């Protein structure tokens, strides 16, 4: 079993839709959590960190459930430009144990 | 300010050949990383460095060597390339320190094919 698991998708949604991705992690020593975005044939870029209290950045909302060991990303009012792969990233305690999920692909259609 | 750059962008090798991938960053970051990305596998850490002159093994270090002679450069070497090393290689850097939210900045990647 992978330490960080994501639904690979793809998720195909129309513009304006709300879409949610989940990510589960298996190591309870995980300390920090992030969502990265990766466009086709490009490098990953940080989308947002995920805090225990949940956090929002414009149309994006990230939530963490430590008890159930999952992280979620909600995208509201989807835009064509949101089409990308979203990577769930977990940092374990002890440093340098950054684990990337395989990613969830999102296609937003006009 | 170029951020993180990688050379070359593409390379085709024959089995048994050697090569070096170069990563450079101009953000004065202490930490640098090499990852490989394969379909369905996510990014996997090969080696990393917490400062000039230091290196450490990551999750998948076999078949690779690294050096960090200068703070801004991190080299990844393949001594004897194998088809299993066909992948996209990403270099990343971060400020470092104890901040658990330390962001990693990635280079554009090197697409390597080993025949």
CSV table of C-alpha atoms in Angstrom, one decimal:
chain,number,residue,atom,x,y,z
A,1,UNK,CA,0.0,0.0,0.0
A,2,UNK,CA,1.3,3.5,-0.9
A,3,UNK,CA,2.0,5.9,1.9
A,4,UNK,CA,0.0,8.6,0.2
A,5,UNK,CA,-2.9,7.6,-2.0
A,6,UNK,CA,-5.0,9.7,-4.4
A,7,UNK,CA,-7.7,8.8,-6.8
A,8,UNK,CA,-5.9,9.1,-10.2
A,9,UNK,CA,-9.1,10.3,-12.0
A,10,UNK,CA,-9.4,11.8,-14.4
A,11,UNK,CA,-12.1,14.1,-13.2
A,12,UNK,CA,-14.0,15.7,-16.1
A,13,UNK,CA,-16.1,18.6,-15.1
A,14,UNK,CA,-17.8,21.5,-16.9
A,15,UNK,CA,-16.8,25.1,-16.2
A,16,UNK,CA,-18.3,26.5,-13.1
A,17,UNK,CA,-18.6,23.1,-11.4
A,18,UNK,CA,-17.4,22.4,-7.9
A,19,UNK,CA,-15.0,19.5,-7.6
A,20,UNK,CA,-13.4,17.8,-4.6
A,21,UNK,CA,-10.3,15.6,-4.3
A,22,UNK,CA,-9.3,13.4,-1.4
A,23,UNK,CA,-6.0,12.1,-0.4
A,24,UNK,CA,-5.3,9.6,2.4
A,25,UNK,CA,-2.0,9.0,4.2
A,26,UNK,CA,-1.0,6.0,6.2
A,27,UNK,CA,1.8,7.3,8.5
A,28,UNK,CA,0.5,9.0,11.6
A,29,UNK,CA,3.8,10.7,12.1
A,30,UNK,CA,3.0,12.9,9.2
A,31,UNK,CA,3.5,16.5,10.2
A,32,UNK,CA,2.7,18.9,7.3
A,33,UNK,CA,0.5,18.7,4.3
A,34,UNK,CA,0.4,20.4,1.0
A,35,UNK,CA,-1.4,20.5,-2.4
A,36,UNK,CA,0.8,21.1,-5.4
A,37,UNK,CA,-0.4,21.6,-9.0
A,38,UNK,CA,1.4,20.2,-12.0
A,39,UNK,CA,0.5,21.2,-15.5
A,40,UNK,CA,1.1,18.8,-18.4
A,41,UNK,CA,4.8,18.3,-19.0
A,42,UNK,CA,5.7,21.0,-16.4
A,43,UNK,CA,7.1,21.1,-13.0
A,44,UNK,CA,5.0,20.9,-9.8
A,45,UNK,CA,4.2,24.2,-8.1
A,46,UNK,CA,2.9,24.8,-4.6
A,47,UNK,CA,-0.8,25.5,-4.6
A,48,UNK,CA,-1.4,25.7,-0.9
A,49,UNK,CA,-0.5,24.4,2.5
A,50,UNK,CA,-3.1,22.5,4.5
A,51,UNK,CA,-3.7,23.5,8.1
A,52,UNK,CA,-5.6,21.6,10.8
A,53,UNK,CA,-8.2,24.4,11.0
A,54,UNK,CA,-8.8,24.3,7.2
A,55,UNK,CA,-7.8,27.1,4.9
A,56,UNK,CA,-9.1,28.9,1.9
A,57,UNK,CA,-7.4,30.7,-1.0
A,58,UNK,CA,-9.9,32.2,-3.3
A,59,UNK,CA,-11.8,29.4,-5.0
A,60,UNK,CA,-9.7,26.7,-3.3
A,61,UNK,CA,-10.3,25.2,0.1
A,62,UNK,CA,-8.1,22.7,1.8
A,63,UNK,CA,-9.0,20.6,4.8
A,64,UNK,CA,-7.2,18.2,7.0
A,65,UNK,CA,-8.7,15.4,9.1
A,66,UNK,CA,-5.9,13.9,11.3
A,67,UNK,CA,-8.2,11.4,13.0
A,68,UNK,CA,-9.1,9.8,9.7
A,69,UNK,CA,-5.8,10.7,8.0
A,70,UNK,CA,-7.1,12.4,5.0
A,71,UNK,CA,-6.7,15.7,3.2
A,72,UNK,CA,-9.1,17.3,0.8
A,73,UNK,CA,-9.1,20.0,-1.8
A,74,UNK,CA,-12.2,21.7,-3.0
A,75,UNK,CA,-12.3,23.8,-6.1
A,76,UNK,CA,-15.3,26.0,-6.6
A,77,UNK,CA,-16.4,27.7,-9.9
A,78,UNK,CA,-13.9,25.7,-11.9
A,79,UNK,CA,-12.1,27.4,-14.7
A,80,UNK,CA,-10.6,26.0,-17.9
A,81,UNK,CA,-7.2,27.0,-16.5
A,82,UNK,CA,-7.7,24.7,-13.5
A,83,UNK,CA,-7.1,21.7,-15.7
A,84,UNK,CA,-4.0,20.1,-14.3
A,85,UNK,CA,-2.8,17.3,-12.0
A,86,UNK,CA,-3.1,17.9,-8.3
A,87,UNK,CA,-0.5,16.3,-6.1
A,88,UNK,CA,-1.1,15.6,-2.4
A,89,UNK,CA,2.1,16.0,-0.5
A,90,UNK,CA,2.9,14.8,3.1
A,91,UNK,CA,5.9,15.7,5.1
A,92,UNK,CA,6.8,13.3,7.9
A,93,UNK,CA,8.5,14.3,11.1
A,94,UNK,CA,12.2,13.9,11.2
A,95,UNK,CA,12.7,16.1,8.1
A,96,UNK,CA,13.2,15.3,4.4
A,97,UNK,CA,10.5,12.6,4.4
A,98,UNK,CA,8.5,14.4,1.8
A,99,UNK,CA,6.1,11.9,0.1
A,100,UNK,CA,4.2,12.8,-3.0
A,101,UNK,CA,1.0,11.2,-4.1
A,102,UNK,CA,0.7,10.1,-7.7
A,103,UNK,CA,-1.7,12.9,-8.4
A,104,UNK,CA,-5.3,13.4,-9.5
A,105,UNK,CA,-5.9,14.7,-13.0
A,106,UNK,CA,-8.6,17.3,-13.6
A,107,UNK,CA,-10.0,18.3,-16.9
A,108,UNK,CA,-12.4,21.3,-17.0
A,109,UNK,CA,-14.5,21.5,-20.2
A,110,UNK,CA,-16.1,24.6,-21.7
B,1,UNK,CA,16.0,35.7,-11.2
B,2,UNK,CA,15.9,32.4,-13.0
B,3,UNK,CA,14.8,30.3,-10.0
B,4,UNK,CA,15.8,26.6,-10.5
B,5,UNK,CA,17.2,25.6,-13.9
B,6,UNK,CA,18.1,22.2,-15.2
B,7,UNK,CA,20.3,21.0,-18.1
B,8,UNK,CA,19.8,19.3,-20.3
B,9,UNK,CA,16.1,19.3,-20.9
B,10,UNK,CA,16.1,16.1,-23.0
B,11,UNK,CA,18.6,13.3,-23.4
B,12,UNK,CA,18.7,9.8,-24.9
B,13,UNK,CA,21.3,7.3,-23.7
B,14,UNK,CA,22.2,3.8,-24.6
B,15,UNK,CA,22.4,1.2,-21.8
B,16,UNK,CA,25.7,1.5,-20.0
B,17,UNK,CA,26.5,5.1,-20.9
B,18,UNK,CA,27.0,7.7,-18.2
B,19,UNK,CA,25.8,11.2,-17.9
B,20,UNK,CA,25.5,14.1,-15.4
B,21,UNK,CA,22.4,16.2,-14.9
B,22,UNK,CA,23.0,19.7,-13.7
B,23,UNK,CA,20.7,21.7,-11.4
B,24,UNK,CA,21.3,25.3,-10.5
B,25,UNK,CA,19.4,27.7,-8.2
B,26,UNK,CA,19.9,31.4,-7.7
B,27,UNK,CA,17.7,31.8,-4.6
B,28,UNK,CA,20.5,31.1,-2.1
B,29,UNK,CA,18.6,28.0,-0.9
B,30,UNK,CA,20.4,25.7,1.5
B,31,UNK,CA,18.4,22.5,0.6
B,32,UNK,CA,18.4,20.9,-2.8
B,33,UNK,CA,16.7,17.7,-4.0
B,34,UNK,CA,16.6,15.3,-6.9
B,35,UNK,CA,13.4,13.4,-7.7
B,36,UNK,CA,12.3,11.1,-10.5
B,37,UNK,CA,8.7,11.0,-11.7
B,38,UNK,CA,7.2,7.9,-13.4
B,39,UNK,CA,3.7,7.4,-14.5
B,40,UNK,CA,1.4,6.3,-11.6
B,41,UNK,CA,4.2,6.5,-9.1
B,42,UNK,CA,4.4,10.1,-8.1
B,43,UNK,CA,7.7,11.9,-7.4
B,44,UNK,CA,10.3,9.8,-5.6
B,45,UNK,CA,13.3,11.3,-3.8
B,46,UNK,CA,16.6,10.1,-5.2
B,47,UNK,CA,19.1,12.1,-3.1
B,48,UNK,CA,19.1,15.4,-1.3
B,49,UNK,CA,21.5,17.9,0.2
B,50,UNK,CA,21.1,20.2,3.2
B,51,UNK,CA,24.1,22.4,2.4
B,52,UNK,CA,27.2,22.8,0.4
B,53,UNK,CA,29.4,19.7,0.6
B,54,UNK,CA,26.7,17.5,2.1
B,55,UNK,CA,24.5,14.8,0.4
B,56,UNK,CA,22.2,12.1,1.7
B,57,UNK,CA,20.2,9.2,0.2
B,58,UNK,CA,16.6,9.4,-0.5
B,59,UNK,CA,14.0,6.8,-1.3
B,60,UNK,CA,15.5,5.4,-4.5
B,61,UNK,CA,19.3,6.2,-4.6
B,62,UNK,CA,20.6,3.1,-6.3
B,63,UNK,CA,22.3,3.7,-9.6
B,64,UNK,CA,22.8,7.4,-8.9
B,65,UNK,CA,25.4,9.6,-7.3
B,66,UNK,CA,25.3,13.3,-6.5
B,67,UNK,CA,27.6,16.1,-5.6
B,68,UNK,CA,27.1,19.6,-4.1
B,69,UNK,CA,30.4,21.3,-4.4
B,70,UNK,CA,28.8,24.8,-4.6
B,71,UNK,CA,25.8,25.9,-2.8
B,72,UNK,CA,24.0,26.9,-6.0
B,73,UNK,CA,24.6,23.6,-7.9
B,74,UNK,CA,23.5,20.1,-7.3
B,75,UNK,CA,24.7,17.4,-9.8
B,76,UNK,CA,23.1,14.0,-10.4
B,77,UNK,CA,25.2,11.3,-12.1
B,78,UNK,CA,24.3,8.1,-13.7
B,79,UNK,CA,27.3,5.9,-13.9
B,80,UNK,CA,25.9,3.1,-16.1
B,81,UNK,CA,22.5,3.9,-17.4
B,82,UNK,CA,19.8,1.2,-17.4
B,83,UNK,CA,16.4,1.3,-19.2
B,84,UNK,CA,14.8,1.3,-15.7
B,85,UNK,CA,16.2,4.8,-15.3
B,86,UNK,CA,14.1,6.2,-18.1
B,87,UNK,CA,12.1,8.9,-16.4
B,88,UNK,CA,11.5,12.6,-15.9
B,89,UNK,CA,14.0,14.0,-13.4
B,90,UNK,CA,13.2,17.1,-11.3
B,91,UNK,CA,15.5,19.1,-9.2
B,92,UNK,CA,14.1,21.2,-6.4
B,93,UNK,CA,15.4,23.6,-3.8
B,94,UNK,CA,14.1,25.1,-0.6
B,95,UNK,CA,15.2,27.6,2.0
B,96,UNK,CA,15.7,24.9,4.6
B,97,UNK,CA,15.6,25.1,8.4
B,98,UNK,CA,13.1,23.9,10.9
B,99,UNK,CA,10.0,25.4,9.2
B,100,UNK,CA,7.8,22.4,8.4
B,101,UNK,CA,6.0,24.4,5.7
B,102,UNK,CA,9.2,25.1,3.8
B,103,UNK,CA,8.2,25.3,0.2
B,104,UNK,CA,10.1,23.4,-2.5
B,105,UNK,CA,10.7,25.1,-5.9
B,106,UNK,CA,11.1,22.9,-8.8
B,107,UNK,CA,13.1,23.1,-12.0
B,108,UNK,CA,11.5,22.4,-15.4
B,109,UNK,CA,12.7,18.8,-15.5
B,110,UNK,CA,14.9,16.6,-17.6
B,111,UNK,CA,13.3,13.9,-19.8
B,112,UNK,CA,15.7,11.0,-20.0
B,113,UNK,CA,15.3,7.9,-22.2
B,114,UNK,CA,17.6,4.9,-21.9
B,115,UNK,CA,17.5,2.5,-24.8
